[in-house]
Coordinates of C-alpha atoms in Angstrom, one line a residue:
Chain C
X1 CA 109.3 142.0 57.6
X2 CA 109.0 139.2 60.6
X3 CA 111.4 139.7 63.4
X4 CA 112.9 136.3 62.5
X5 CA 113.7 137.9 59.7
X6 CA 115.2 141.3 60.9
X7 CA 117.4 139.6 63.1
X8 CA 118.9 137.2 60.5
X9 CA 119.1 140.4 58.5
X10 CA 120.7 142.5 61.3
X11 CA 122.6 140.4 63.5
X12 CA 125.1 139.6 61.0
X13 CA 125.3 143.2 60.0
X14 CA 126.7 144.0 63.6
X15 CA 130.7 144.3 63.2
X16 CA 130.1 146.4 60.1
X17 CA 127.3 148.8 61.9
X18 CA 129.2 149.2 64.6
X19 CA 132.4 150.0 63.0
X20 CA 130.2 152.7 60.9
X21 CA 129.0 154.1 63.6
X22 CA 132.2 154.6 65.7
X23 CA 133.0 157.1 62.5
X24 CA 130.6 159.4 63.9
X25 CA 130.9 158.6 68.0
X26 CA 134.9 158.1 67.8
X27 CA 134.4 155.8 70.3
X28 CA 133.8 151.9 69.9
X29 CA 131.8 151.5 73.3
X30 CA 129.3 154.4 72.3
X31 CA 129.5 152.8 69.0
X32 CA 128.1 149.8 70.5
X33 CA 125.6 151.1 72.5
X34 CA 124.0 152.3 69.4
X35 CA 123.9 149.5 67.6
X36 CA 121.8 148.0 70.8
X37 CA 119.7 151.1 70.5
X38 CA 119.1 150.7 66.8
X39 CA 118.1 146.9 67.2
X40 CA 115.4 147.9 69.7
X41 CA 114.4 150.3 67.6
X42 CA 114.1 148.0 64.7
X43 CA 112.2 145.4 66.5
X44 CA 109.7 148.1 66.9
X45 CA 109.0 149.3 63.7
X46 CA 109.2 145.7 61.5
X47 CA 106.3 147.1 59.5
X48 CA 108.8 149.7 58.3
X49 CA 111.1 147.4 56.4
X50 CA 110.4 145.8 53.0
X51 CA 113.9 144.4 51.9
X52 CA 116.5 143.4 54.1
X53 CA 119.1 146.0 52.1
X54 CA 116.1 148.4 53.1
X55 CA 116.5 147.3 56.7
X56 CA 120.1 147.9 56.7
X57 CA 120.4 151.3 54.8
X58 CA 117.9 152.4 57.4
X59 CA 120.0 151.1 60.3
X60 CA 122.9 152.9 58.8
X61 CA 120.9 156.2 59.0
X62 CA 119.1 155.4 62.2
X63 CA 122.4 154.7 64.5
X64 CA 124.2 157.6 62.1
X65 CA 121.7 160.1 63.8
X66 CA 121.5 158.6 66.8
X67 CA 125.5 159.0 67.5
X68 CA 125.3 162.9 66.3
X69 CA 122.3 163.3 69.2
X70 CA 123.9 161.5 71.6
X71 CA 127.3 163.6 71.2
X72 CA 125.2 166.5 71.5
X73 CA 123.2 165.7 74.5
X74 CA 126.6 165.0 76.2
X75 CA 127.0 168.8 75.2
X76 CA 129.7 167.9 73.1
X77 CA 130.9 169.6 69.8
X78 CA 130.6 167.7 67.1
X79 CA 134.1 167.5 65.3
X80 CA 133.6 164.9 62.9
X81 CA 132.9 163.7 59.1
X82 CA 130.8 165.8 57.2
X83 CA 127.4 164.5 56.3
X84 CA 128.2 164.0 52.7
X85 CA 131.4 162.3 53.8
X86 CA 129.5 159.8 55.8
X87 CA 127.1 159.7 53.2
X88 CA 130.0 158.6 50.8
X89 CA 131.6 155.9 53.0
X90 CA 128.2 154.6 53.9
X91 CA 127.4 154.0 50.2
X92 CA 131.0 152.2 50.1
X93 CA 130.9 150.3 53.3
X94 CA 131.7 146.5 53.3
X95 CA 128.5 144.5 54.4
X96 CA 128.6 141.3 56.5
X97 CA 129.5 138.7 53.9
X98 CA 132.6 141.3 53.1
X99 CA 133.2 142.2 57.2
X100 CA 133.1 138.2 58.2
X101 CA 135.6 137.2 55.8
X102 CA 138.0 140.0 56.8
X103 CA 137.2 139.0 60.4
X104 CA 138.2 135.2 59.9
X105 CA 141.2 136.2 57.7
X106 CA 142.4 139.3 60.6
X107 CA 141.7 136.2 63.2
X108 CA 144.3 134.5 61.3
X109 CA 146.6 137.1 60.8
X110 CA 146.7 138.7 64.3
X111 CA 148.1 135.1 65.8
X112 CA 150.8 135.6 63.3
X113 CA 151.8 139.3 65.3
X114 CA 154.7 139.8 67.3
X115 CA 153.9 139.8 71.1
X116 CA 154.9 142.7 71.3
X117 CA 152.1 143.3 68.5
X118 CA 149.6 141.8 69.9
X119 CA 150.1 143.6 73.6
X120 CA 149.7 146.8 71.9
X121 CA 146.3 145.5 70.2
X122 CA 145.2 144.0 73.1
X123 CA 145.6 147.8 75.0
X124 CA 143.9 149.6 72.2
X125 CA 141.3 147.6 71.0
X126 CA 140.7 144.8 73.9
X127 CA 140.9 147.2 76.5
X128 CA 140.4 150.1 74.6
X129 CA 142.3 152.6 76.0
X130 CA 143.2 156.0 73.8
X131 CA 146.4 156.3 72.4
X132 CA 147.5 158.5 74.9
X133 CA 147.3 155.4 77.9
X134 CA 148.8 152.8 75.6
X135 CA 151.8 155.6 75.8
X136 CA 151.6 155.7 79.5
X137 CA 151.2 151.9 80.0
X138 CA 154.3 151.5 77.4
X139 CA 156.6 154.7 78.5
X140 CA 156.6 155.3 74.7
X141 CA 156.1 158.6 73.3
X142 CA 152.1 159.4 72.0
X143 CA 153.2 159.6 68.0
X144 CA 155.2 156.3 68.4
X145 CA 152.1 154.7 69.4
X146 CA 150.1 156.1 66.2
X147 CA 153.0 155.6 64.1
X148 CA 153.3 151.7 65.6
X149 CA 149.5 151.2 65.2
X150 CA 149.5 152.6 61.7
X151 CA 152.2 150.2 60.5
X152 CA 150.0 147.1 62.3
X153 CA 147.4 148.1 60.8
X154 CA 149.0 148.2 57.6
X155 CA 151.0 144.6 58.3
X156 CA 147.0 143.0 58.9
X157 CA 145.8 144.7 55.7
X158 CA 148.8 143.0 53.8
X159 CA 147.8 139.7 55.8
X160 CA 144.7 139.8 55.3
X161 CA 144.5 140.3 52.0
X162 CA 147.0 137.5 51.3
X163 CA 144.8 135.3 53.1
X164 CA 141.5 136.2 51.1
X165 CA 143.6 135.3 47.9
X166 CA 144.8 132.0 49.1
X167 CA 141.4 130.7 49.7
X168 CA 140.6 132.8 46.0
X169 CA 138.6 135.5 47.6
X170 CA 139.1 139.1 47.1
Chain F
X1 CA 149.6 156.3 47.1
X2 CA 153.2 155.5 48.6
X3 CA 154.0 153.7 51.7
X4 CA 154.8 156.7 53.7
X5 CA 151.8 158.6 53.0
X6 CA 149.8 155.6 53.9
X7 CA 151.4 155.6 57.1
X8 CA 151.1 159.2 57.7
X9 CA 147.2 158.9 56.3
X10 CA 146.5 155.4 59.0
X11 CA 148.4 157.6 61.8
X12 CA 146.0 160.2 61.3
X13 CA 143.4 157.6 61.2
X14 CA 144.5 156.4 65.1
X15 CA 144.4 160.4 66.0
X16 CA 141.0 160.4 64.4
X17 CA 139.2 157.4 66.3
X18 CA 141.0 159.1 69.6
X19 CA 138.6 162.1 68.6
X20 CA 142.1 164.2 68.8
X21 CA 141.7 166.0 65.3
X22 CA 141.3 169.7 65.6
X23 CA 138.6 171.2 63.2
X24 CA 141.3 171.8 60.7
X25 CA 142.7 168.7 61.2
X26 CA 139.2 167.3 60.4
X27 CA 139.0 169.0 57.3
X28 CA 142.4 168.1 55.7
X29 CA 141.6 164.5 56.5
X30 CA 138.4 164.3 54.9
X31 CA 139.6 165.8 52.2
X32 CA 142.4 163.4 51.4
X33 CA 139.5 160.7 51.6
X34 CA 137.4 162.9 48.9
X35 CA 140.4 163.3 47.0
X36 CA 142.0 159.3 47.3
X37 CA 139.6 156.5 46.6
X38 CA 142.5 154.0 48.3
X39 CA 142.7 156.1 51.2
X40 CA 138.6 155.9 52.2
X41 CA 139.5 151.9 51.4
X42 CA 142.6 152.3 53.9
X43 CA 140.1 154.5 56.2
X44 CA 137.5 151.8 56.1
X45 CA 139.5 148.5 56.6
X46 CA 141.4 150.4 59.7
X47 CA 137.9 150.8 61.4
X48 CA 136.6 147.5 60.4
X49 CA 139.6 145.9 61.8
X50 CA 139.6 147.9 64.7
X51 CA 136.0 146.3 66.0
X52 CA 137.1 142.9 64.6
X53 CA 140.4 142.9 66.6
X54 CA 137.8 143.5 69.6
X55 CA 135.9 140.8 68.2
X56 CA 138.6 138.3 68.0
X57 CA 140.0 138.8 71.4
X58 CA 136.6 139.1 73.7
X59 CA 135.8 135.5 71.8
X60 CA 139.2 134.3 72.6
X61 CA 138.5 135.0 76.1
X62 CA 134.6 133.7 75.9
X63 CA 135.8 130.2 74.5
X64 CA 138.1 129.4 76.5
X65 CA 136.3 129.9 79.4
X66 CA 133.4 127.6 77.8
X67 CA 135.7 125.2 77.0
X68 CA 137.4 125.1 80.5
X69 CA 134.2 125.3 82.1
X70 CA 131.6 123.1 79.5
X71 CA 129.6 126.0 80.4
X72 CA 128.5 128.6 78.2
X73 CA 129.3 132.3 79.6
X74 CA 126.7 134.3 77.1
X75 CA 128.1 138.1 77.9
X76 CA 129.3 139.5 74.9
X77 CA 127.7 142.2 73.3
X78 CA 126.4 140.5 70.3
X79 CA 124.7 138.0 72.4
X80 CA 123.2 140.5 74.3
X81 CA 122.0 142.4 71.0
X82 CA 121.0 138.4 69.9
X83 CA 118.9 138.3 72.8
X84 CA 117.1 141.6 72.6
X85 CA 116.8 140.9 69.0
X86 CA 115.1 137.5 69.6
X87 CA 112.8 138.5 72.3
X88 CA 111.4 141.5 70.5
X89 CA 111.8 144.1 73.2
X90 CA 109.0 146.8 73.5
X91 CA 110.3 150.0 74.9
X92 CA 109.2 152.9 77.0
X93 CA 111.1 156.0 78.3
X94 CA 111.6 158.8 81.1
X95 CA 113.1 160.0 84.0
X96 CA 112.7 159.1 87.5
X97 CA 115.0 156.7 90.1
X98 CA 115.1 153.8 92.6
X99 CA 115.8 153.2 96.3
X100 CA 117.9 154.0 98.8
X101 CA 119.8 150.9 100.7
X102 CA 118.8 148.7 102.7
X103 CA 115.6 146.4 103.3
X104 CA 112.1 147.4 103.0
X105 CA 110.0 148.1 99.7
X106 CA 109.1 151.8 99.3
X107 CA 111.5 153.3 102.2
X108 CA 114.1 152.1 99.8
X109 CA 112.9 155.1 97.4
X110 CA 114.1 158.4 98.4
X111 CA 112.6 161.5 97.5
X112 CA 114.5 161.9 94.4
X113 CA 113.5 157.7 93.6
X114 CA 117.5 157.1 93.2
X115 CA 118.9 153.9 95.0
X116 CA 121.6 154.2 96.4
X117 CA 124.1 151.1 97.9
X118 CA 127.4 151.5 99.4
X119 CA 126.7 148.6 102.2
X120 CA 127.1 150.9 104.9
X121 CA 124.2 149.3 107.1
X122 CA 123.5 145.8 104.7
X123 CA 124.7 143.0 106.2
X124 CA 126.5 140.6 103.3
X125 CA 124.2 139.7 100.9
X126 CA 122.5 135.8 101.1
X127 CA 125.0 132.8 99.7
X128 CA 122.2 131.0 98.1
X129 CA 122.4 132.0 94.1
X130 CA 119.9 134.9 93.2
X131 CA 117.6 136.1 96.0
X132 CA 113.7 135.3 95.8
X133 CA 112.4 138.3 96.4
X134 CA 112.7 142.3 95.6
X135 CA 115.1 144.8 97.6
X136 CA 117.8 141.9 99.4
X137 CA 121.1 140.7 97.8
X138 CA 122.3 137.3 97.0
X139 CA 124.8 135.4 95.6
X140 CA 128.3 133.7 96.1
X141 CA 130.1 134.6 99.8
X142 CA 130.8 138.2 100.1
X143 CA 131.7 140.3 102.9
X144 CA 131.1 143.8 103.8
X145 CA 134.2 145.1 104.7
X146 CA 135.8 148.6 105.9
X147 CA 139.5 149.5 104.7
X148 CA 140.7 146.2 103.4
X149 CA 144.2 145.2 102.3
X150 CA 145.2 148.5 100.5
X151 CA 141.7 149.2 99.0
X152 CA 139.4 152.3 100.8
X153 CA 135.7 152.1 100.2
X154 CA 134.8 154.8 97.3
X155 CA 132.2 155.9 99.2
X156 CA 131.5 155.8 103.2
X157 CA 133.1 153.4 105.5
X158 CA 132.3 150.2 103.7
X159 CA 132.4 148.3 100.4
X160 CA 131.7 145.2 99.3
X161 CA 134.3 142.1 98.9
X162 CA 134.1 139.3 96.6
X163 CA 135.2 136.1 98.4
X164 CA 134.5 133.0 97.2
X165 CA 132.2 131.8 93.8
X166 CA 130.8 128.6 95.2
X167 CA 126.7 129.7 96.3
X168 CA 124.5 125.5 96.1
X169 CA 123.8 124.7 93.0
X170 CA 125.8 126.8 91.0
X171 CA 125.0 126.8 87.7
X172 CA 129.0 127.8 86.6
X173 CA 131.0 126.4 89.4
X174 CA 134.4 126.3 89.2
X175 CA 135.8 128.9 91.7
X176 CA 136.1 131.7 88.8
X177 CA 132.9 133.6 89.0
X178 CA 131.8 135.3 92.3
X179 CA 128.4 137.3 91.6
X180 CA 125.7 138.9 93.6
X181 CA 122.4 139.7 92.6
X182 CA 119.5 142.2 93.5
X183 CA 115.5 142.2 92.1
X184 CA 114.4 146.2 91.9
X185 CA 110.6 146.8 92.2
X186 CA 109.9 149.4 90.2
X187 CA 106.2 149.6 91.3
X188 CA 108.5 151.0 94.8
X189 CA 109.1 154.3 92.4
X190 CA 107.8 157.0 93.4
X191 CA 107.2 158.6 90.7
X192 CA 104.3 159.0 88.2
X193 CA 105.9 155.9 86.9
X194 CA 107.3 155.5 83.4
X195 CA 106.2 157.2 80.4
X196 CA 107.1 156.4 77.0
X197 CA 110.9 158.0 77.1
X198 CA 111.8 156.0 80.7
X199 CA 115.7 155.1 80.4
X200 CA 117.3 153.2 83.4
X201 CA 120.6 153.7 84.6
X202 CA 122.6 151.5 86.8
X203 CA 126.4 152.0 87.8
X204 CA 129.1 150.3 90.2
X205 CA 132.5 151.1 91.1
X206 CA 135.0 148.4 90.9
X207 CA 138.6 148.0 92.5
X208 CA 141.4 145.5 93.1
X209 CA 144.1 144.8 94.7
X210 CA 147.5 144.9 93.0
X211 CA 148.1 141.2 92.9
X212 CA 144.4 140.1 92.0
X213 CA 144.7 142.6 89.0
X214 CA 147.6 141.2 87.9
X215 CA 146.6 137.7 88.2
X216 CA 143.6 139.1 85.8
X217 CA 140.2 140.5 87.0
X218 CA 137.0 141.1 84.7
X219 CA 134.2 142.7 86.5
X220 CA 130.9 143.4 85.1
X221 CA 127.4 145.0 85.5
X222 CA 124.0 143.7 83.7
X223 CA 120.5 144.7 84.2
X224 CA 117.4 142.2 83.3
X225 CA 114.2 143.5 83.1
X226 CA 111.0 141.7 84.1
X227 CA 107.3 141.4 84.7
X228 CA 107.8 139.6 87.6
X229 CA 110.0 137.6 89.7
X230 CA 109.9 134.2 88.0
X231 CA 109.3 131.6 90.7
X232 CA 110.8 128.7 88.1
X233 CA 114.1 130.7 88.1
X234 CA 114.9 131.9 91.0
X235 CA 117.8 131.0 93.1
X236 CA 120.1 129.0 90.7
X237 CA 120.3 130.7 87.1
X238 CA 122.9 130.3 83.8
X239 CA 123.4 133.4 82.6
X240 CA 121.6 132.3 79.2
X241 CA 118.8 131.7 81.5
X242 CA 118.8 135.3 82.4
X243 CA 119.1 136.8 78.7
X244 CA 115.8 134.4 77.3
X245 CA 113.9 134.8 79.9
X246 CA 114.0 138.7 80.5
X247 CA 112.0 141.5 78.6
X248 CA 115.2 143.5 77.5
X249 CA 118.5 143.1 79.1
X250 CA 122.1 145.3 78.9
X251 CA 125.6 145.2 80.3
X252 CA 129.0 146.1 80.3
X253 CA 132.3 144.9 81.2
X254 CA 135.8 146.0 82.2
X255 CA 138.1 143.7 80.9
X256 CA 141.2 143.7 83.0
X257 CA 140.7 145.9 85.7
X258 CA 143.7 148.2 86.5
X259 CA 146.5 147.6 89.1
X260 CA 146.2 150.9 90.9
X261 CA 144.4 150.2 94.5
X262 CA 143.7 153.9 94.5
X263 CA 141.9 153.7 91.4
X264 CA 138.2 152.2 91.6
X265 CA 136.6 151.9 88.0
X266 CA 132.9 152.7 87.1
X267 CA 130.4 151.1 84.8
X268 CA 127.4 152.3 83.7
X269 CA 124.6 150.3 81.8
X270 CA 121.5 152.2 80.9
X271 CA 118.6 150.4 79.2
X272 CA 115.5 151.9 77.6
X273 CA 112.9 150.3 80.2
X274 CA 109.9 148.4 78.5
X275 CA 106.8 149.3 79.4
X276 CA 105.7 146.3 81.2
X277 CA 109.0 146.1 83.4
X278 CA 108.1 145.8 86.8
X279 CA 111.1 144.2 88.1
X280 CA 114.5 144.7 87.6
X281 CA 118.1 142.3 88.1
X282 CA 121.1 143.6 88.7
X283 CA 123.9 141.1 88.4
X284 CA 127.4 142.2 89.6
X285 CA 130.2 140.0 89.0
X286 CA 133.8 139.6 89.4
X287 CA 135.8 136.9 87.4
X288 CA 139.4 135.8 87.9
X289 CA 141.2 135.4 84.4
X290 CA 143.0 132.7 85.9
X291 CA 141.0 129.9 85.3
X292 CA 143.7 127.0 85.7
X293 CA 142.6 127.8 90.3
X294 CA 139.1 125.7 89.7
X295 CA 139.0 125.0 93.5
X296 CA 135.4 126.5 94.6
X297 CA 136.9 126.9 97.5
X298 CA 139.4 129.2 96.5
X299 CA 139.1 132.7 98.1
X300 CA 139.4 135.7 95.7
X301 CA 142.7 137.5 96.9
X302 CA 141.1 141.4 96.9
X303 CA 138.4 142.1 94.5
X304 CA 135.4 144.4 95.4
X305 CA 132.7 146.5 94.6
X306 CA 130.7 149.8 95.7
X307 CA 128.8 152.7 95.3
X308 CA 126.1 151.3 93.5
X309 CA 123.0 153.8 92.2
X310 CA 120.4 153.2 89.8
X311 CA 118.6 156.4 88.5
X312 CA 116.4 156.8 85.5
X313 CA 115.9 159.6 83.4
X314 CA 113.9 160.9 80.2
X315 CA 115.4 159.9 77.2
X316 CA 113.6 162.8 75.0
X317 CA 114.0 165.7 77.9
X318 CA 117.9 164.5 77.6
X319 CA 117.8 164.9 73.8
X320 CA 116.5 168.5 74.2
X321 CA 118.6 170.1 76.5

């Protein structure tokens, strides 16, 4: 495969990637990192890739491995998914056509929060602070948080998926 | 499934990406995905949605400061990864460190080869964009200050201010952006230089006042590597500039830095170092959320910087430990 090629093949794949890879690193920024690692890597071993579902499924695996070594040189337990878990959720993971068309649909949706929605999105996910900070910067309890977050995420899943069938997408 | 064990299960699911599951914890939530085929679905869309809430915000941020501006700010992650991608980055690995303070090539490097800047004997870096040679800063107006306003250098007596984002020729004007930038020659390393398994590792400490972090403060950290200093560059540079024209390139941001004076806040940017870096460029930038103030004259009310190091270490010797 040319790198042209790999990078039109990867690039789109990044929100999805990423997202599967915070399943193993619990942690979006790490997540990220990864996925930098994994494009680096890619770049260096075109010769390797003969489809571009090849190039992905070995992404997957690449950054998969990657997180579970990178948690360990940090000499941290890993308390995570099993392998044959991930295994299971890779084989079931949306792929960019799927992930972009939630993404413009969530875009959507997420103007439509409350503020007071949206200020607790923005502290988990924009500024990405645990659950336990959003608390602290709310003077809520910790389970309020989850159970508020939960019920957001919920409300966008509803949205969204009213959106996709307006425009007659699943 | 019913609506309240969905909740309970997407609960879980916010306990789960804050790594707070106990073992057994672990287990019984795995299991309800092996058991539920709606709930992997529910487990799925809640992570997906997690990263594109991210998504959605950081290019709220990005466009609006491009369309304020009509000038593109390229320093979100998946431009970064676009860039790397695009140039083809070759990498090489292991462990080693630059230079200590202040002016001169190889007595920068310290015995250990870690660099180490917390301005106590640097006067303020040049005004004139990014320097043109190795081992000085440059940038916008800064000042090396002691104790300032209610802010104590992290480290030593002194720390770096941001004061103004206005150096000639600036390629984002607009009073918003105050940067400073620093080549590294890594030739300077002492060191058997840079085998295969070389990683790079940069950090600064970050801090505001209590009414500039309100008003809204980003500060970031990005690392460029190069061959060499590129004459046709140098002083006045986009940041897109920057990512095509560099080897390999990385960064980080903090997007709202906190309100606590006493609290400075670190980022660290490592990068796999290709093999034929021999320079690298360490941008450091503070911008105001606030971009309404476009006066370049505008002084930033109390942003600064410090304790910056850059150390390198072996990527595969990490791995084993």
């Amino acid at each position: 495969m040319k790198a042209e090629e790999l990078t039109a093949t990867l690039l789109p794949e990044r929100r999805a990637l990423i997202s599967y890879y915070a399943i193993v690193t619990q942690d979006y920024h790490l997540a990220e990192d990864i996925f930098q690692e994994v494009c680096i890597k890619a770049v260096g071993s075109l010769d390797k890739f003969v489809t571009p579902k090849h190039a992905i499924h070995w992404a997957k695996m690449v950054g998969r491995n990657r997180a579970i070594d990178k948690l360990r040189a940090r000499g941290e337990k890993y308390v995570g998914l099993t392998d044959e878990m991930l295994e299971l959720l890779a084989s079931e993971w949306p792929n960019s056509q799927k992930s972009d068309r939630l993404h413009k649909a969530l875009s959507k949706c997420i103007k439509k929060a409350t503020p007071n929605n949206q200020e607790l999105l923005r502290l988990r996910y924009f500024e990405r602070l645990p659950g336990a900070k959003v608390a602290e910067s709310l003077g809520k309890k910790l389970d309020t948080v989850y159970q508020a977050l939960a019920r957001i995420h919920k409300a966008l899943g509803t949205c969204v998926k009213t959106e996709l069938s307006s425009e007659g997408l699943k | 499934m019913n609506e309240e064990d969905l909740n309970k299960f997407l609960a879980q699911a916010m306990r789960f990406q804050d790594g707070c599951l106990s073992e057994q914890e672990m287990k019984a939530f795995e299991q309800e995905m092996k058991d539920s085929e709606e709930k992997r679905q529910a487990f799925t869309e809640v992570m997906l949605q997690s990263q594109s809430i991210y998504d959605h915000m950081q290019q709220d941020i990005d466009t609006s400061h491009e369309m304020k501006k009509k000038s593109p700010i390229l320093f979100s992650p998946f431009l970064r990864t676009c860039a790397t991608l695009a140039l083809g980055v070759v990498i090489g690995v292991s462990s080693m460190s630059v230079a200590n303070a202040v002016s001169k090539n190889k007595a920068l490097f310290g015995p250990f080869g870690k660099l180490f800047e917390s301005f106590e004997s640097y006067p303020a870096p040049e005004t004139k964009g990014i320097p043109e040679q190795a081992n000085i800063w440059g940038g916008d107006i800064t000042q090396v200050t002691l104790q300032d306003q209610s802010i104590s250098p992290v480290d030593g007596k002194k720390m770096l201010r941001f004061l103004k984002a206005d150096y000639p020729n600036k390629p984002i004007p607009g009073g918003y952006l105050s940067e400073i930038y620093r080549w590294v020659d890594l030739r300077d390393v002492p060191y058997n230089r840079l085998n295969e398994t070389t990683e790079i590792n940069v950090s600064a400490s970050f801090n505001a006042t209590t009414e500039q972090a309100k008003e809204g403060l980003s500060c970031s950290l990005d690392i460029y590597a190069y061959d060499s200093i590129p004459p046709e560059l140098a002083p006045t540079q986009t940041v897109e500039n920057l990512i095509f024209s560099s080897f390999a390139l990385s960064g980080r941001r903090i997007q709202a830095i906190d309100t606590d004076p006493k609290s400075w806040e670190g980022i660290k940017v490592d990068m796999p170092l290709p093999a034929k870096a021999n320079y690298i460029l360490i941008r450091i930038a503070a911008y105001r959320h606030d971009i309404t103030k476009t006066d370049p004259s505008l002084v930033f009310g109390g942003a600064y910087t410090d304790d910056i190091r850059i150390s390198f270490k072996d990527h595969l010797q990490e791995n084993n430990k």
